[in-house]
C-alpha cells in the first residue's frame, strides 16, 4: 500500500516536470520517512549519495561520452555520410541507404541517439532533398536511424543497464552488435521497397568511380579503426569495458588533434559537455537508489515478483505485457529514467521466468528507444524537425514505415533469442 | 526584472563556471591516466596500482558533484516536459515552487551530513583501503561542495519564483538548444 502511495507521489512529481532525479529523491525520502523514521531517511540519503557515484565501472559512461564529443569536434562524422553515399552508389534509394549506414557508423562511435539524429540532419537531409526525396521520408529515415546508436557499441543505455542489473557490460555491448546491424539491414530494405513503390519520392542513387571510393575510404578508415579497437578489446576481453572506454576517448582525442580540429575552446566545451551528461545520469542514479531503498523496505519488489511468478502465466505472455508497458513508458519518460526505475523490479521477474538478462537488456533498450521516434515526446523527431524546419507531425508520418519495421524486429528478437545471444556466447570469459 | 541582487546571482554563476571546468578536467585526467595504466600493463608489464582508486574514488566523485549545479542552470537534468507545456504560467510557477521546495531539504541533508563526514574523516585520519593509503576526506569534500552549490541554485530559483521573477533554472529541460550544430544538441539534457 505504502509502495503504491510512494509510486503515485513519484508519478505526480514527474508530471509536475521536476527533474527526474529530484522527483525520485523526494518520493523516496518521503517514503523512507514514512516507512521508517527520520533517522533512517537521513542515514540512507547520506550513504547513497556518495556510494552511488564512487564507482570505477561508472566512468565507462563519461569516457564514452567524451569519445563522442571528440569525434564530433573532429568533424569526421560530417564526412561520413558523403563517404557512405559514394560507396552505396546507384542502389535504389542510395542516399537513404547511405544515411542508414552512416547512422550505424555514427551510432557506433557516439552512443547517442539524438547526437546521431542531429548530425545526420545537417548532412544527409539536404543531400536527399536535392535528389528529390520528400522531406517527410528523408526526415523519417534520419530520426529512425538515430536509434541505432543504442544497439551498436558503445551504447550508453546498455552500459547503464549493465550497471543496474549487474550484468557483464562487455557481454551486453557485444550482444548489441548483431541486432544493431540487423535493424540497419531491415531499415535499408524498407527504403528499397519504398523506392520500388514510389520511385518519385525515393530516387535511385548516383554511381561513383572506384578511385573516388578509395579516396573516401581514407575518411572512414580512422573511425573504423577506432570502432574496431574498442569492440575488439571488449570482445577479446583484453581490457575491461572501463579501460576500453578510456582508450576510445583517448583515440578520438588523438584523431581530433591529428585533424587539427581541436581548439582550446572546443576542448573545454567537449569536456564540460561530457561532465554535464554524466552528472545528469549520476544524479538520476542517486535519486533511484534513494527511491529503490524505500521500495525494497516495503517489500514491494519481492511481492510483485512472487505474485507474477505465482501466476504461472506463459513466460511469453509476461514478456509481452512488460514490453507493452515499456513502449508506453518510452512515450513519456527518458530512457535513462526508464531503465533505472524499472530494471531493479523487472529483472528478477524476467530471470524468474527463465529469460537471459543479457538478452533482455538488448530487447528492453530497443523497446524503450522506440519512444524516441513516437509521439508525444520523440526527441529524435523533434531534433530532425528543428533542423529541417519541417512540422513535427510530418516527420512522425515519415517515421511510420520504419517504426513498423523496428517493432517487428523486436518481435523477431523476442521469439529467437539466439540471434542476440550467439555472439556474446562465443566470447572469451 | 530580477528582484534578487544581480551580483549574488553572477557570483554563483561564476562559481559554477569554475566548477564545471574543474569537472571536465577531471574527466580528461581520467582518460589519460586509465590509458597510461593500460599502456604500462601491456607495454611494460608494470600496471599502475593507484589508478583504480584515483579514478574510481577521487576523480569520478569530483567530476560528478562539481558538475551538477551548472547542469541544472542549463536545464541539463532530464524532466518530463509534456505536461508542463500544457500548464498555464501561473500553475507552472506554483508547481515549480512546490517541487523545488520539496527538493531543497533533501539537498540540505546531503550537505550537512556531507560536512560531518568530511570532518570526521579528517579528525580520525581515515584512509582508503587501497594500494596507496590516501586520506578519504579529499574526495568526501566534493559532496558538500557540489551539492551545496546545487542547493544555492535551487534556493535562488525558488526565491526568485516567489518574488515573481522567471527563476534561475530553464523552464523546459533539454530543450534549450538552438539548431546551430550537432555538438549543441548533444549537450541537451537528453544525453543518450
XYZ file of C-alpha atoms in Angstrom, chain A:
429
model
C 0.000 0.000 0.000
C 2.757 2.431 1.010
C 4.722 1.394 -2.054
C 1.761 2.346 -4.229
C 1.414 5.717 -2.462
C 5.113 6.372 -2.951
C 4.875 5.457 -6.626
C 1.908 7.751 -7.098
C 3.835 10.589 -5.464
C 6.689 9.887 -7.860
C 4.362 9.979 -10.867
C 2.879 13.253 -9.637
C 6.306 14.853 -9.165
C 7.392 13.644 -12.593
C 4.252 15.042 -14.188
C 4.980 18.367 -12.497
C 8.131 18.500 -14.556
C 10.567 18.321 -11.674
C 13.904 16.862 -12.860
C 13.611 13.055 -12.745
C 16.475 12.749 -10.238
C 14.839 15.198 -7.822
C 11.436 13.571 -8.200
C 12.858 10.156 -7.286
C 14.834 11.535 -4.347
C 11.834 13.398 -2.940
C 9.400 10.495 -3.337
C 11.970 8.040 -1.981
C 12.901 10.198 1.008
C 9.256 10.852 1.862
C 8.563 7.120 1.667
C 11.563 6.228 3.811
C 10.483 8.709 6.440
C 7.018 7.172 6.400
C 8.084 3.510 6.432
C 10.958 4.023 8.856
C 11.700 7.264 10.610
C 13.622 10.487 10.056
C 16.898 8.899 11.176
C 16.634 6.076 8.630
C 15.825 8.548 5.889
C 18.822 10.757 6.692
C 21.108 7.762 7.006
C 20.144 6.369 3.617
C 20.244 9.727 1.832
C 23.703 10.318 3.272
C 25.197 6.939 2.397
C 23.657 6.502 -1.073
C 24.805 9.901 -2.275
C 28.470 9.051 -2.361
C 28.281 5.273 -2.799
C 26.151 5.636 -5.948
C 28.843 7.640 -7.656
C 32.182 6.394 -6.309
C 32.498 3.503 -8.743
C 35.261 2.600 -11.155
C 32.783 0.952 -13.543
C 30.683 4.111 -13.736
C 33.415 6.037 -15.560
C 32.583 3.992 -18.666
C 29.738 6.438 -19.244
C 31.707 9.734 -19.134
C 34.538 8.200 -21.126
C 32.322 7.040 -23.998
C 30.537 10.402 -23.984
C 33.919 12.128 -24.137
C 34.831 9.917 -27.092
C 31.688 11.035 -28.907
C 32.416 14.680 -28.144
C 35.909 14.411 -29.625
C 34.548 12.656 -32.707
C 32.028 15.447 -33.170
C 34.811 18.038 -32.864
C 36.972 16.235 -35.394
C 34.081 16.564 -37.895
C 34.717 13.044 -39.203
C 31.050 12.362 -38.687
C 30.066 15.042 -41.178
C 32.184 13.430 -43.873
C 30.891 10.008 -43.018
C 27.658 10.478 -44.897
C 29.440 11.607 -48.074
C 31.702 8.603 -47.819
C 28.897 6.079 -47.458
C 26.916 7.780 -50.227
C 29.836 7.246 -52.595
C 30.161 3.622 -51.573
C 26.495 2.766 -51.815
C 26.442 4.364 -55.265
C 23.500 3.699 -57.526
C 21.451 1.285 -55.471
C 17.786 2.230 -55.418
C 17.239 4.744 -52.653
C 21.019 5.102 -52.499
C 21.162 8.209 -50.367
C 18.639 6.816 -47.912
C 20.660 3.640 -47.575
C 23.799 5.749 -47.136
C 22.059 7.615 -44.309
C 21.231 4.392 -42.527
C 24.801 3.122 -42.866
C 26.293 6.434 -41.786
C 23.907 6.413 -38.848
C 25.003 2.929 -37.858
C 28.638 4.050 -38.021
C 27.997 7.232 -36.162
C 25.961 5.415 -33.565
C 28.912 3.126 -33.173
C 31.112 5.932 -32.002
C 28.686 8.253 -30.307
C 26.289 6.055 -28.392
C 23.897 8.977 -28.507
C 20.644 8.788 -30.368
C 19.939 12.497 -30.552
C 23.521 13.428 -31.430
C 23.299 10.920 -34.246
C 19.991 12.316 -35.496
C 21.317 15.877 -35.285
C 24.491 15.155 -37.225
C 22.636 13.260 -39.923
C 20.009 16.001 -40.175
C 22.579 18.601 -41.058
C 24.418 16.450 -43.599
C 22.158 13.884 -45.196
C 18.768 15.586 -45.344
C 19.901 18.493 -47.566
C 21.585 15.975 -49.885
C 18.475 13.805 -50.064
C 16.279 16.841 -50.710
C 18.484 17.898 -53.613
C 17.990 14.484 -55.179
C 14.239 14.798 -54.861
C 13.412 12.830 -51.718
C 10.329 14.029 -49.914
C 11.198 15.858 -46.718
C 8.876 13.592 -44.786
C 10.635 10.425 -45.940
C 14.141 11.841 -45.511
C 13.288 13.038 -42.010
C 11.767 9.668 -41.162
C 14.932 7.860 -42.204
C 17.161 10.138 -40.160
C 15.047 10.063 -36.988
C 14.809 6.264 -37.033
C 18.444 5.744 -37.924
C 19.420 7.740 -34.852
C 18.062 4.940 -32.694
C 20.696 2.504 -33.993
C 23.122 4.248 -31.655
C 21.502 2.432 -28.748
C 22.389 -1.005 -30.092
C 25.770 -0.695 -31.734
C 28.542 -0.375 -29.137
C 29.294 1.685 -27.222
C 25.713 2.186 -26.160
C 25.268 4.306 -23.039
C 21.871 2.712 -22.414
C 23.320 -0.811 -22.429
C 26.153 0.226 -20.109
C 23.627 1.708 -17.731
C 21.537 -1.457 -17.892
C 24.648 -3.466 -17.099
C 25.429 -1.299 -14.086
C 21.900 -1.586 -12.690
C 21.332 -5.246 -13.477
C 24.886 -6.228 -12.518
C 25.288 -7.986 -15.843
C 28.629 -8.047 -17.680
C 28.891 -4.750 -19.577
C 31.317 -6.282 -22.048
C 28.857 -9.036 -22.992
C 25.989 -6.546 -23.264
C 27.888 -4.243 -25.591
C 28.922 -7.136 -27.796
C 25.367 -8.504 -27.760
C 24.120 -5.244 -29.267
C 26.130 -5.577 -32.481
C 24.130 -8.209 -34.384
C 20.691 -6.791 -33.611
C 22.012 -3.314 -34.459
C 23.240 -4.480 -37.856
C 20.038 -6.443 -38.491
C 17.883 -3.417 -37.722
C 20.062 -1.349 -40.065
C 19.567 -4.011 -42.735
C 15.803 -4.007 -42.279
C 15.722 -0.210 -42.496
C 17.555 -0.337 -45.821
C 15.073 -2.982 -47.011
C 12.220 -0.617 -46.179
C 13.944 2.062 -48.263
C 14.350 -0.376 -51.193
C 10.697 -1.298 -51.044
C 9.647 2.339 -50.840
C 11.829 3.209 -53.811
C 10.094 0.486 -55.844
C 6.616 1.525 -54.725
C 7.089 5.273 -55.006
C 10.010 5.971 -57.351
C 9.066 9.631 -57.476
C 9.721 10.090 -53.773
C 12.751 7.847 -53.462
C 15.042 8.357 -56.441
C 17.940 5.991 -57.240
C 21.463 6.865 -56.210
C 24.352 8.051 -58.305
C 27.317 5.994 -59.484
C 30.876 6.889 -58.496
C 34.289 5.769 -59.749
C 36.430 3.279 -57.884
C 39.047 5.964 -57.373
C 36.530 8.139 -55.569
C 35.505 5.196 -53.449
C 39.070 4.537 -52.350
C 39.503 8.214 -51.584
C 36.512 8.100 -49.345
C 37.872 5.092 -47.515
C 40.552 7.386 -46.151
C 37.842 9.394 -44.421
C 36.181 6.482 -42.730
C 39.335 4.454 -42.144
C 40.478 6.044 -38.870
C 36.993 5.895 -37.441
C 36.551 2.252 -38.420
C 39.877 1.564 -36.763
C 38.749 3.267 -33.577
C 35.496 1.328 -33.560
C 37.322 -1.927 -34.269
C 39.752 -1.224 -31.448
C 37.069 -0.568 -28.847
C 34.892 -3.509 -29.898
C 37.842 -5.836 -30.387
C 39.263 -5.066 -26.978
C 35.855 -5.757 -25.439
C 35.234 -8.939 -27.405
C 38.619 -10.429 -26.668
C 38.419 -9.403 -23.048
C 41.860 -7.786 -23.335
C 40.700 -4.808 -21.309
C 37.705 -4.110 -19.106
C 34.859 -2.027 -20.557
C 36.097 0.846 -18.388
C 39.542 0.659 -19.932
C 38.098 0.248 -23.410
C 36.069 3.427 -22.913
C 39.103 5.437 -21.803
C 41.117 4.075 -24.736
C 38.282 5.028 -27.080
C 38.155 8.563 -25.702
C 41.927 8.828 -25.976
C 41.844 7.536 -29.561
C 39.188 10.083 -30.513
C 41.223 12.795 -28.769
C 44.281 11.847 -30.813
C 42.241 11.817 -34.042
C 40.804 15.272 -33.399
C 44.318 16.562 -32.722
C 45.717 14.920 -35.861
C 42.987 16.516 -37.959
C 43.939 19.825 -36.323
C 40.357 20.471 -35.377
C 40.806 20.572 -31.614
C 40.939 24.097 -30.226
C 41.256 25.011 -26.563
C 37.682 26.331 -26.574
C 36.498 23.154 -28.293
C 38.308 21.010 -25.763
C 36.690 22.865 -22.875
C 33.307 22.527 -24.499
C 33.802 18.809 -25.053
C 34.874 18.038 -21.506
C 32.155 20.218 -19.972
C 29.504 18.561 -22.140
C 30.736 15.148 -21.092
C 30.664 16.243 -17.438
C 27.112 17.565 -17.791
C 25.648 14.446 -19.350
C 27.495 12.165 -16.932
C 26.339 14.076 -13.876
C 22.784 14.095 -15.198
C 22.918 10.302 -15.334
C 24.722 10.084 -11.990
C 22.181 12.276 -10.232
C 19.377 10.060 -11.532
C 21.247 7.030 -10.178
C 21.414 8.655 -6.731
C 17.709 9.515 -6.830
C 16.873 6.000 -7.987
C 18.895 4.447 -5.166
C 17.018 6.503 -2.591
C 13.719 5.508 -4.134
C 14.929 1.939 -4.532
C 15.733 1.644 -0.808
C 12.232 2.758 0.014
C 10.741 0.306 -2.460
C 12.811 -2.568 -1.079
C 11.898 -1.712 2.521
C 8.219 -2.023 1.662
C 8.993 -5.461 0.166
C 7.148 -4.365 -2.955
C 9.713 -5.817 -5.366
C 9.536 -9.217 -3.731
C 5.750 -9.178 -3.590
C 5.376 -8.251 -7.248
C 7.927 -10.852 -8.354
C 6.338 -13.617 -6.285
C 2.900 -12.686 -7.481
C 3.790 -12.725 -11.177
C 5.795 -15.947 -10.947
C 2.964 -17.431 -8.878
C 0.523 -16.725 -11.688
C 2.238 -19.453 -13.684
C 1.450 -17.499 -16.794
C 3.196 -18.298 -20.032
C 6.599 -16.562 -19.909
C 5.982 -15.003 -23.301
C 2.709 -13.569 -22.101
C 4.504 -11.854 -19.196
C 7.215 -10.647 -21.547
C 4.637 -9.323 -23.976
C 2.871 -7.329 -21.275
C 6.169 -5.976 -19.926
C 7.264 -4.845 -23.369
C 3.946 -3.105 -23.949
C 4.478 -1.278 -20.646
C 7.958 -0.273 -21.814
C 6.551 1.031 -25.088
C 4.081 3.186 -23.179
C 6.702 4.399 -20.691
C 9.002 5.257 -23.581
C 6.388 7.679 -24.844
C 6.680 9.811 -21.721
C 9.948 9.152 -19.963
C 13.599 9.393 -20.824
C 15.301 6.020 -21.365
C 17.813 6.582 -18.601
C 14.964 7.129 -16.167
C 13.005 4.166 -17.517
C 15.919 1.792 -17.143
C 16.897 2.943 -13.674
C 13.333 2.913 -12.381
C 12.131 -0.352 -13.829
C 15.049 -2.724 -14.224
C 15.522 -3.411 -10.484
C 11.870 -4.511 -10.295
C 11.500 -6.185 -13.675
C 14.769 -8.102 -13.859
C 14.007 -10.543 -11.010
C 10.728 -11.373 -12.771
C 12.419 -11.892 -16.116
C 15.125 -14.103 -14.654
C 12.493 -15.871 -12.541
C 10.501 -16.933 -15.585
C 13.645 -18.126 -17.307
C 14.888 -15.408 -19.662
C 18.514 -14.345 -20.069
C 19.415 -10.954 -18.527
C 21.810 -10.003 -21.351
C 19.199 -10.755 -23.987
C 16.572 -8.855 -22.021
C 18.888 -5.838 -21.791
C 19.121 -5.563 -25.562
C 15.379 -6.072 -26.057
C 14.403 -3.606 -23.347
C 16.784 -0.902 -24.566
C 15.388 -1.334 -28.080
C 11.824 -1.137 -26.810
C 12.370 1.915 -24.622
C 14.166 3.542 -27.546
C 11.022 3.402 -29.660
C 9.785 6.344 -27.574
C 12.464 8.469 -29.256
C 10.545 8.305 -32.535
C 6.920 8.206 -31.387
C 4.611 10.977 -30.207
C 4.311 12.782 -27.904
C 7.912 13.317 -26.863
C 10.016 11.588 -29.536
C 13.260 13.511 -29.109
C 14.803 12.337 -32.382
C 11.795 13.586 -34.307
C 11.991 16.944 -32.575
C 15.678 17.242 -33.370
C 15.072 16.448 -37.027
C 12.104 18.770 -37.191
C 14.120 21.592 -35.677
C 16.934 21.150 -38.172
C 14.699 20.879 -41.195
C 12.049 23.380 -40.077
C 9.502 20.760 -41.054
C 6.357 20.300 -38.923
C 6.753 17.613 -36.291
C 3.715 15.623 -37.444
C 5.167 15.343 -40.959
C 8.303 13.680 -39.593
C 6.224 11.397 -37.363
C 4.356 10.327 -40.510
C 7.662 9.691 -42.261
C 8.861 7.574 -39.366
C 5.834 5.265 -39.525
C 7.063 2.619 -42.021
C 10.381 2.383 -40.182
C 8.633 2.187 -36.846
C 6.703 -0.857 -38.042
C 9.984 -2.403 -39.198
C 11.736 -1.830 -35.853
C 8.755 -3.157 -33.900
C 8.697 -6.334 -35.951
C 12.418 -6.768 -35.314
C 11.724 -6.637 -31.567
C 9.239 -9.467 -32.062
C 11.850 -11.424 -34.032
C 14.472 -10.972 -31.295
C 11.949 -11.963 -28.638
C 10.976 -15.153 -30.458
C 14.530 -16.152 -31.423
C 16.812 -15.053 -28.550
C 19.737 -16.934 -30.149
C 20.082 -14.130 -32.696
C 21.187 -11.826 -29.903
C 22.937 -14.364 -27.707
C 25.057 -16.179 -30.284
C 27.921 -13.684 -30.478
C 28.266 -12.941 -26.739
C 28.195 -16.679 -26.083
C 31.313 -17.045 -28.243
C 33.202 -14.534 -26.112
C 36.164 -15.489 -24.022
C 35.320 -15.033 -20.399
